[in-house]
Coordinates of C-alpha atoms (C1' of nucleotides) in Angstrom, one line a residue:
Chain A
M1 CA 0.0 0.0 0.0
E2 CA 2.4 2.6 1.1
S3 CA 5.5 3.2 -1.0
R4 CA 8.8 1.8 0.0
C5 CA 11.7 3.9 1.3
E6 CA 13.9 2.4 -1.4
N7 CA 11.8 4.2 -4.0
C8 CA 11.1 7.4 -2.0
I9 CA 12.4 10.5 -3.7
I10 CA 12.4 12.5 -0.5
R11 CA 15.3 10.4 0.7
Q12 CA 17.6 12.1 -1.8
F13 CA 17.4 15.3 0.3
N14 CA 18.4 13.9 3.6
S15 CA 20.9 11.6 5.3
L16 CA 18.9 8.5 4.6
R17 CA 20.5 8.5 1.1
A18 CA 23.7 7.2 2.7
M19 CA 22.0 4.0 3.9
S20 CA 22.8 0.7 2.3
K21 CA 20.1 -1.3 0.5
E22 CA 19.6 -3.6 3.4
E23 CA 19.5 -0.8 5.9
L24 CA 16.8 0.9 3.9
K25 CA 14.9 -2.2 3.6
H26 CA 14.9 -2.5 7.4
V27 CA 13.8 1.1 7.8
S28 CA 11.0 0.6 5.3
D29 CA 9.7 -2.5 7.0
S30 CA 9.6 -0.8 10.4
K31 CA 8.4 2.7 9.4
I32 CA 4.9 4.0 10.0
T33 CA 3.3 6.6 7.8
K34 CA 1.3 9.2 9.6
T35 CA -0.9 12.1 8.7
I36 CA -0.8 15.1 10.8
K37 CA -3.4 17.9 10.5
K38 CA -2.6 21.5 10.7
G39 CA -2.2 22.6 14.3
E40 CA -1.5 19.1 15.6
P41 CA 1.8 18.2 17.2
L42 CA 4.3 15.6 15.9
F43 CA 5.9 15.8 19.3
E44 CA 6.2 18.2 22.2
E45 CA 9.0 19.7 24.2
G46 CA 10.1 17.2 26.8
D47 CA 8.8 14.1 25.0
K48 CA 11.1 11.1 24.8
L49 CA 11.2 10.2 21.2
N50 CA 11.2 6.6 20.1
G51 CA 12.2 7.5 16.6
V52 CA 12.6 10.2 14.0
Y53 CA 10.1 11.7 11.6
C54 CA 10.9 12.0 7.9
V55 CA 8.8 14.7 6.4
R56 CA 7.2 13.7 3.1
N57 CA 4.8 16.6 2.8
G58 CA 3.7 19.8 4.6
I59 CA 5.6 22.0 7.0
S60 CA 6.2 21.9 10.7
K61 CA 7.4 24.6 13.1
L62 CA 10.0 23.7 15.7
S63 CA 9.5 25.8 18.7
K64 CA 10.4 26.1 22.4
L65 CA 8.4 27.6 25.1
S66 CA 10.0 30.4 27.1
A67 CA 9.6 31.3 30.7
N68 CA 7.2 34.2 29.9
G69 CA 4.8 31.8 28.1
K70 CA 5.7 32.7 24.5
D71 CA 6.8 30.2 21.9
Q72 CA 10.0 30.9 20.0
I73 CA 10.0 29.3 16.6
V74 CA 13.6 28.1 16.0
K75 CA 13.1 26.5 12.6
L76 CA 10.6 25.7 9.9
A77 CA 11.0 22.1 8.5
T78 CA 9.7 20.9 5.2
K79 CA 9.8 18.1 2.8
G80 CA 12.9 15.9 3.1
E81 CA 13.9 17.0 6.6
V82 CA 14.3 14.6 9.4
L83 CA 12.9 15.7 12.8
G84 CA 13.9 14.4 16.2
Q85 CA 17.4 13.3 15.1
R86 CA 19.1 15.5 17.7
S87 CA 17.1 14.0 20.5
V88 CA 17.6 10.4 19.4
I89 CA 21.3 10.8 18.9
A90 CA 21.9 12.6 22.2
E91 CA 19.5 10.1 23.9
E92 CA 17.7 13.0 25.6
S93 CA 14.2 14.1 25.6
T94 CA 13.5 16.6 22.9
N95 CA 14.1 20.3 23.6
L96 CA 11.6 21.4 21.0
S97 CA 8.0 21.0 20.0
A98 CA 7.1 20.2 16.4
I99 CA 3.7 21.4 15.3
A100 CA 2.3 21.2 11.8
V101 CA 1.6 24.6 10.2
Q102 CA 0.1 22.8 7.2
D103 CA -1.3 19.3 6.9
M104 CA 1.6 16.9 6.9
E105 CA 2.5 13.4 5.8
V106 CA 5.4 12.0 7.7
C107 CA 7.2 8.6 8.1
F108 CA 7.9 7.6 11.6
I109 CA 11.2 5.6 11.8
P110 CA 11.8 3.7 15.1
K111 CA 15.1 4.8 16.7
E112 CA 16.6 1.3 16.5
S113 CA 16.9 1.5 12.8
I114 CA 18.7 4.8 13.2
T115 CA 21.0 3.9 16.0
N116 CA 22.0 0.6 14.5
T117 CA 22.9 2.2 11.3
L118 CA 24.8 5.0 13.1
Q119 CA 27.0 2.4 14.8
K120 CA 27.7 0.4 11.7
N121 CA 27.7 2.7 8.7
P122 CA 30.2 5.5 9.0
N123 CA 29.0 7.1 5.8
F124 CA 25.5 7.5 7.2
T125 CA 26.9 8.9 10.5
L126 CA 29.0 11.3 8.6
E127 CA 26.1 12.4 6.5
V128 CA 24.0 13.0 9.6
L129 CA 26.9 14.9 11.1
R130 CA 27.1 17.1 8.0
H131 CA 23.5 18.0 8.3
M132 CA 23.8 18.8 11.9
A133 CA 26.8 20.9 11.2
H134 CA 24.7 22.8 8.8
D135 CA 21.8 23.2 11.3
L136 CA 24.3 24.5 13.8
K137 CA 25.6 27.2 11.5
E138 CA 22.0 28.3 10.8
A139 CA 21.3 28.5 14.5
D140 CA 24.4 30.7 14.9
D141 CA 23.1 33.0 12.2
V142 CA 19.7 33.2 13.9
I143 CA 21.4 34.2 17.1
V144 CA 23.2 37.0 15.4
N145 CA 20.2 38.2 13.5
I146 CA 17.9 38.2 16.4
S147 CA 20.2 40.1 18.7
Q148 CA 21.6 42.6 16.3
K149 CA 18.8 43.4 14.0
T150 CA 15.6 45.4 14.7
V151 CA 12.2 43.8 14.6
K152 CA 11.5 45.5 11.3
Q153 CA 14.6 44.1 9.7
R154 CA 13.9 40.6 11.1
I155 CA 10.3 40.7 9.7
A156 CA 11.6 41.8 6.3
E157 CA 14.1 39.0 6.4
A158 CA 11.5 36.5 7.4
F159 CA 9.3 37.3 4.4
L160 CA 12.3 36.9 2.1
Y161 CA 13.2 33.6 3.8
L162 CA 9.6 32.4 3.3
K163 CA 9.7 33.3 -0.4
N164 CA 13.0 31.7 -1.0
N165 CA 12.3 28.5 0.9
F166 CA 8.7 27.9 0.3
G167 CA 7.9 29.9 -2.8
E168 CA 4.8 31.7 -4.0
D169 CA 1.4 30.6 -5.2
E170 CA -0.1 31.5 -8.5
D171 CA -1.4 34.9 -7.2
G172 CA 2.0 36.0 -5.9
F173 CA 1.3 35.3 -2.3
L174 CA 3.8 33.4 -0.1
A175 CA 3.0 29.8 -0.4
L176 CA 3.4 29.3 3.3
T177 CA 0.8 31.3 5.2
L178 CA 1.7 31.8 8.8
S179 CA -0.6 33.4 11.4
R180 CA 0.5 36.8 12.6
E181 CA 1.3 35.1 15.9
D182 CA 3.6 32.6 14.2
I183 CA 5.4 35.4 12.4
S184 CA 6.0 37.1 15.7
N185 CA 7.2 33.9 17.2
V186 CA 9.7 33.5 14.4
V187 CA 11.2 36.9 14.8
G188 CA 10.8 36.9 18.5
T189 CA 8.5 39.9 19.1
A190 CA 5.0 40.7 20.4
T191 CA 2.2 39.8 18.1
E192 CA 1.0 43.5 18.1
S193 CA 4.4 44.7 17.0
A194 CA 4.5 42.3 14.1
I195 CA 1.0 43.3 13.0
R196 CA 1.9 47.0 13.2
I197 CA 5.0 46.5 11.1
I198 CA 3.1 44.4 8.6
S199 CA 0.6 47.3 8.2
E200 CA 3.5 49.7 7.8
F201 CA 5.1 47.5 5.1
K202 CA 1.8 47.4 3.3
K203 CA 1.4 51.2 3.5
K204 CA 4.9 51.6 2.0
G205 CA 4.1 49.3 -0.8
L206 CA 6.6 46.6 0.2
I207 CA 4.0 43.9 0.5
H208 CA 0.4 43.3 -0.2
T209 CA -2.0 41.2 1.8
S210 CA -5.3 39.4 1.5
G211 CA -6.6 38.0 4.8
K212 CA -3.7 36.4 6.4
K213 CA -1.9 35.8 3.1
I214 CA 1.1 38.0 2.4
G215 CA 2.7 38.7 -1.0
I216 CA 6.0 40.4 -1.6
K217 CA 5.8 43.5 -3.8
D218 CA 9.1 45.2 -3.6
E219 CA 11.8 42.6 -2.9
R220 CA 14.7 45.0 -3.5
K221 CA 13.5 47.4 -0.8
L222 CA 13.0 44.6 1.6
M223 CA 16.5 43.4 1.0
E224 CA 17.8 46.9 1.6
M225 CA 15.9 47.1 4.8
V226 CA 17.5 43.9 6.0
E227 CA 20.9 45.3 5.2
G228 CA 20.1 48.3 7.3
F229 CA 19.0 51.2 5.0
Chain B
M1 CA 59.3 17.7 24.3
E2 CA 55.5 18.3 24.3
S3 CA 53.3 15.7 25.8
R4 CA 51.7 13.1 23.6
C5 CA 48.0 13.0 22.9
E6 CA 47.9 9.5 24.2
N7 CA 48.6 10.8 27.7
C8 CA 46.7 14.0 27.4
I9 CA 44.0 14.3 30.1
I10 CA 42.1 16.9 28.2
R11 CA 41.2 14.3 25.7
Q12 CA 38.8 12.7 28.2
F13 CA 36.5 15.7 27.8
N14 CA 36.1 15.6 24.0
S15 CA 35.5 13.3 21.1
L16 CA 39.1 12.4 20.7
R17 CA 38.6 9.8 23.5
A18 CA 36.8 7.7 20.9
M19 CA 40.0 7.4 18.8
S20 CA 41.9 4.2 18.6
K21 CA 45.5 4.0 19.7
E22 CA 46.9 4.2 16.2
E23 CA 44.7 7.1 15.3
L24 CA 45.8 9.0 18.4
K25 CA 49.4 8.3 17.5
H26 CA 48.9 9.8 14.1
V27 CA 47.2 12.8 15.6
S28 CA 50.0 13.2 18.1
D29 CA 52.6 13.1 15.4
S30 CA 51.0 15.7 13.3
K31 CA 49.7 18.1 15.9
I32 CA 51.3 21.4 16.6
T33 CA 51.1 23.1 20.0
K34 CA 50.5 26.8 19.9
T35 CA 50.4 29.6 22.4
I36 CA 47.8 32.3 21.8
K37 CA 47.9 35.5 23.8
K38 CA 44.9 37.3 25.1
G39 CA 43.3 39.3 22.3
E40 CA 44.8 37.3 19.6
P41 CA 42.7 35.2 17.1
L42 CA 42.9 31.5 16.6
F43 CA 41.0 32.0 13.4
E44 CA 38.7 34.5 11.9
E45 CA 35.3 34.4 10.3
G46 CA 35.6 33.4 6.7
D47 CA 39.0 31.6 7.1
K48 CA 39.3 28.2 5.6
L49 CA 40.5 25.9 8.3
N50 CA 43.1 23.3 7.7
G51 CA 42.5 21.6 10.9
V52 CA 40.9 21.9 14.3
Y53 CA 42.1 23.3 17.6
C54 CA 42.0 21.4 20.8
V55 CA 42.0 23.8 23.8
R56 CA 44.5 22.7 26.5
N57 CA 44.2 25.9 28.5
G58 CA 42.7 29.3 28.5
I59 CA 39.4 30.5 27.1
S60 CA 38.3 31.6 23.6
K61 CA 35.2 33.6 22.5
L62 CA 33.5 32.4 19.4
S63 CA 31.9 35.4 17.7
K64 CA 30.3 36.5 14.5
L65 CA 30.3 40.0 13.1
S66 CA 26.9 41.4 12.3
A67 CA 25.9 43.9 9.6
N68 CA 25.9 46.8 12.0
G69 CA 29.5 46.3 13.0
K70 CA 29.0 44.6 16.3
D71 CA 30.3 41.2 17.3
Q72 CA 27.9 38.7 18.7
I73 CA 29.5 36.2 21.0
V74 CA 27.9 32.8 20.4
K75 CA 29.9 30.6 22.8
L76 CA 32.8 30.7 25.2
A77 CA 35.0 27.7 24.8
T78 CA 37.4 26.3 27.4
K79 CA 39.7 23.5 28.2
G80 CA 38.8 20.3 26.4
E81 CA 36.7 21.8 23.7
V82 CA 37.6 21.3 20.0
L83 CA 37.2 24.4 17.8
G84 CA 36.7 24.5 14.1
Q85 CA 35.1 21.1 13.9
R86 CA 31.9 22.3 12.3
S87 CA 33.8 24.0 9.5
V88 CA 36.1 21.0 8.8
I89 CA 33.2 18.6 8.7
A90 CA 31.0 20.7 6.5
E91 CA 34.0 21.6 4.4
E92 CA 33.1 25.2 4.5
S93 CA 35.0 28.3 5.6
T94 CA 34.2 29.0 9.2
N95 CA 31.3 31.2 10.2
L96 CA 32.8 32.3 13.4
S97 CA 35.9 34.0 14.7
A98 CA 37.8 32.5 17.7
I99 CA 39.6 35.1 19.8
A100 CA 41.4 34.4 23.1
V101 CA 40.0 36.2 26.1
Q102 CA 42.7 34.7 28.2
D103 CA 46.2 33.4 27.2
M104 CA 45.7 30.0 25.6
E105 CA 47.5 26.8 24.9
V106 CA 46.0 24.9 22.0
C107 CA 46.9 21.9 19.9
F108 CA 46.4 22.3 16.2
I109 CA 45.3 19.0 14.5
P110 CA 45.5 18.9 10.7
K111 CA 42.1 18.1 9.2
E112 CA 43.4 15.0 7.5
S113 CA 43.7 13.2 10.8
I114 CA 40.2 14.2 11.6
T115 CA 38.5 13.4 8.3
N116 CA 40.3 10.1 7.9
T117 CA 39.2 9.0 11.3
L118 CA 35.6 10.2 10.6
Q119 CA 35.5 7.9 7.6
K120 CA 36.9 4.9 9.3
N121 CA 35.9 5.0 12.9
P122 CA 32.1 5.1 13.5
N123 CA 32.6 5.4 17.2
F124 CA 34.5 8.6 16.7
T125 CA 32.0 10.0 14.3
L126 CA 29.2 9.2 16.6
E127 CA 31.0 10.9 19.5
V128 CA 31.5 14.0 17.4
L129 CA 27.9 13.8 16.4
R130 CA 26.8 13.7 20.0
H131 CA 28.9 16.7 20.9
M132 CA 27.4 18.6 18.0
A133 CA 23.9 17.6 19.0
H134 CA 24.7 19.1 22.4
D135 CA 26.0 22.3 20.8
L136 CA 22.9 22.6 18.7
K137 CA 20.6 22.3 21.7
E138 CA 22.6 25.0 23.5
A139 CA 22.3 27.2 20.5
D140 CA 18.5 26.7 20.5
D141 CA 18.5 27.8 24.2
V142 CA 20.5 30.9 23.4
I143 CA 18.0 31.8 20.7
V144 CA 15.1 31.5 23.1
N145 CA 16.8 33.4 25.8
I146 CA 18.0 36.2 23.7
S147 CA 14.7 36.8 22.1
Q148 CA 12.4 36.3 25.1
K149 CA 14.3 37.8 28.0
T150 CA 15.1 41.3 28.8
V151 CA 18.7 42.6 28.8
K152 CA 18.6 42.7 32.6
Q153 CA 17.6 39.0 32.7
R154 CA 20.2 38.0 30.2
I155 CA 23.0 39.8 32.0
A156 CA 22.0 38.1 35.3
E157 CA 22.0 34.8 33.5
A158 CA 25.4 35.5 32.0
F159 CA 26.9 36.1 35.4
L160 CA 25.5 32.8 36.7
Y161 CA 26.7 31.1 33.7
L162 CA 30.2 32.4 34.2
K163 CA 30.2 31.3 37.8
N164 CA 29.0 27.8 37.0
N165 CA 31.3 27.2 34.1
F166 CA 34.5 29.0 35.0
G167 CA 34.2 29.3 38.7
E168 CA 35.4 32.0 41.1
D169 CA 38.9 33.1 42.4
E170 CA 39.9 33.1 46.0
D171 CA 38.4 36.6 46.5
G172 CA 35.0 35.6 45.2
F173 CA 35.3 37.2 41.9
L174 CA 34.3 35.4 38.7
A175 CA 37.4 33.6 37.5
L176 CA 36.8 34.7 33.9
T177 CA 37.0 38.4 33.6
L178 CA 35.4 39.8 30.5
S179 CA 35.4 43.4 29.4
R180 CA 32.2 45.2 29.6
E181 CA 32.1 45.2 25.8
D182 CA 32.5 41.4 25.7
I183 CA 29.7 41.1 28.2
S184 CA 27.5 43.2 26.1
N185 CA 28.4 41.1 23.1
V186 CA 27.5 37.9 24.9
V187 CA 24.0 39.2 25.8
G188 CA 23.5 41.1 22.6
T189 CA 23.1 44.7 23.7
A190 CA 24.9 48.0 23.6
T191 CA 27.9 48.4 25.8
E192 CA 26.4 51.4 27.6
S193 CA 23.3 49.4 28.5
A194 CA 25.4 46.6 29.9
I195 CA 27.4 49.0 32.0
R196 CA 24.3 50.7 33.3
I197 CA 22.8 47.4 34.3
I198 CA 26.0 46.3 36.0
S199 CA 25.9 49.6 38.0
E200 CA 22.3 48.9 38.9
F201 CA 23.1 45.4 40.1
K202 CA 25.9 46.8 42.2
K203 CA 23.6 49.4 43.8
K204 CA 21.1 46.7 44.6
G205 CA 23.8 44.5 46.2
L206 CA 23.5 41.7 43.7
I207 CA 27.1 41.9 42.7
H208 CA 30.3 43.6 43.8
T209 CA 33.0 44.8 41.5
S210 CA 36.7 45.8 41.6
G211 CA 38.0 47.2 38.4
K212 CA 36.6 45.0 35.7
K213 CA 36.3 42.1 38.0
I214 CA 32.8 41.1 39.0
G215 CA 31.7 39.0 42.0
I216 CA 28.3 37.5 42.7
K217 CA 26.9 38.5 46.0
D218 CA 23.3 37.5 45.9
E219 CA 23.0 34.4 43.7
R220 CA 19.4 33.7 44.7
K221 CA 18.1 37.1 43.7
L222 CA 20.0 36.9 40.4
M223 CA 18.3 33.5 39.8
E224 CA 14.9 35.0 40.6
M225 CA 15.6 37.8 38.2
V226 CA 16.4 35.3 35.4
E227 CA 13.1 33.6 36.1
G228 CA 11.3 36.9 35.8
F229 CA 10.6 38.4 39.2
Chain C
dG1 C1' -26.7 31.0 8.2
dG2 C1' -25.9 32.8 12.7
dG3 C1' -23.4 33.0 16.8
dA4 C1' -19.2 32.1 19.1
dT5 C1' -14.5 32.2 18.9
dT6 C1' -10.3 33.2 17.2
dC7 C1' -7.5 36.3 14.6
dT8 C1' -6.3 40.8 13.0
dA9 C1' -5.9 45.7 13.6
dT10 C1' -5.2 50.2 15.9
dG11 C1' -4.6 53.7 19.6
dA12 C1' -2.6 55.2 23.7
dC13 C1' 0.8 54.8 26.8
dA14 C1' 4.8 52.9 29.4
dA15 C1' 9.0 50.6 29.6
dT16 C1' 13.1 49.2 27.6
dT17 C1' 16.9 49.9 25.0
dG18 C1' 20.1 52.5 21.9
dT19 C1' 22.7 56.7 20.8
dC20 C1' 25.5 60.6 21.4
dA21 C1' 28.3 63.3 24.1
dG22 C1' 30.7 64.1 27.5
dG23 C1' 33.6 62.9 31.7
dT24 C1' 36.5 59.7 34.9
dT25 C1' 39.2 55.8 35.9
dT26 C1' 42.4 52.3 34.9
dG27 C1' 46.4 49.9 33.4
dG28 C1' 50.4 49.2 30.7
dG29 C1' 54.7 51.1 28.5
dG30 C1' 58.4 54.3 28.4
Chain D
dC1 C1' 56.3 57.6 38.1
dC2 C1' 53.9 59.6 34.7
dC3 C1' 51.5 59.7 30.5
dC4 C1' 48.4 58.0 27.1
dA5 C1' 45.2 55.1 25.3
dA6 C1' 41.8 52.3 26.3
dA7 C1' 38.2 51.1 29.1
dC8 C1' 34.6 52.5 32.1
dC9 C1' 30.8 55.4 33.6
dT10 C1' 26.9 58.7 33.5
dG11 C1' 23.4 61.9 31.8
dA12 C1' 20.1 63.4 28.4
dC13 C1' 17.5 62.2 24.9
dA14 C1' 15.4 59.6 21.1
dA15 C1' 13.8 55.5 19.1
dT16 C1' 12.1 51.0 19.5
dT17 C1' 9.3 47.8 21.5
dG18 C1' 5.9 45.9 24.7
dT19 C1' 1.4 46.1 27.1
dC20 C1' -3.4 46.9 27.7
dA21 C1' -7.7 47.9 25.9
dT22 C1' -10.9 47.8 22.4
dA23 C1' -13.0 47.0 18.0
dG24 C1' -13.7 45.0 13.6
dA25 C1' -13.0 40.9 10.4
dA26 C1' -12.6 36.2 9.4
dT27 C1' -13.5 31.5 10.4
dC28 C1' -15.4 27.6 12.4
dC29 C1' -19.0 24.7 13.9
dC30 C1' -23.5 23.4 14.8

DNA sequence: GGGATTCTATGACAATTGTCAGGTTTGGGG
DNA sequence: CCCCAAACCTGACAATTGTCATAGAATCCC
């Protein structure tokens, strides 16, 4: 019924491509395909994960609750990404929640398949390591951005990021529609501040909106704003 | 003349402990011990690293320059930590600068020793992976802290962090003395703001100072402040 | 299709933080 | 020991951002 990992194209984008045929077969036999509706969690902060989730479709936000009760979104994960790896590797409960911002289709892969392969296949381990190195670099960039740029700059940057990573629909709106609250949680500000700045951008002709959908109108100016003009 | 890696205690604290005897021997034969004076760089943002640095002594700040000309300190690395790993593994130029905040003694290990071992010894790769998973988690925490806490809270937290990680001297001052500018670059704020808050903490009896040295007087209140009271 | 609920929007205000412009202190080198 | 540069400190002010209150718009569900 469900397709086999061996034939899954998604695999090309993540570390599973470094698995051998037999390893993939084992993964395929033990995996469980799940459907997650928008707003539902894949897992929540503090959970002990018994495996990882390979995203086949849809988008998930990875967030962490702060002491003052606000979520900070640390990353948006899409097709091809593997979630929960960090937790399984470090053998710790997860430090992030993963919640679908669009309907998702994911494959749950029990951790045994992963840890076994980690111990036996250096290529796979190295591949996972490379991905994590990349994630770490991105996290460093986020730290610098969030602490050194103004809210306005960060929101402009977020829109450009959304366009570059998730594209636009046929009407020129960002394909990934986030609530204003999610936007504010990405850039780390109050929801009202985010809304205010979105209104300002709209007045200035940088973006256009329709309901909660947002479209980029003047990419150049947004880029200049990110750079600090 | 210099001690051999095989006998180095430092190794116990990092991923090198997962190397085999022969691998260690190779590392030991190819390593170069260097002395770095306070203020001098180990490497700078954008450099292509030909190896990694194993810290034997002293402390280094890892920072990234932002568009507005300010450094953001992302991590303070001390005895036992291996610097430059991320860059060597991802085969990218480094995204961070490493500058000594105290005189340092480090061992430079050419990247061949590392990459060879990564390809052959899954235990080593896994060990490196675990360390990187840990770093990634810490980076996530930094993101949440920096975006959801006030400058005051972050400075309080920084002092507690310095105490817990680097200890105090015989007079009760933090063993790691950072300049006010470095402190402001750790928490991501303007130097003047940091100074002002340090003065305030002093007036309130939370800390005491002598020159640029800072000592913690009321740890409990600092902790409460971090939690948001 | 209507009512409840959630999301978006805006104003008014306060608090936080940054900037500029000075002084003062400190510490290292001659 | 003294001088100079760097680091530290403070005040005044402006800009940014958060908070609270309120109202309209959209959406969901029965």
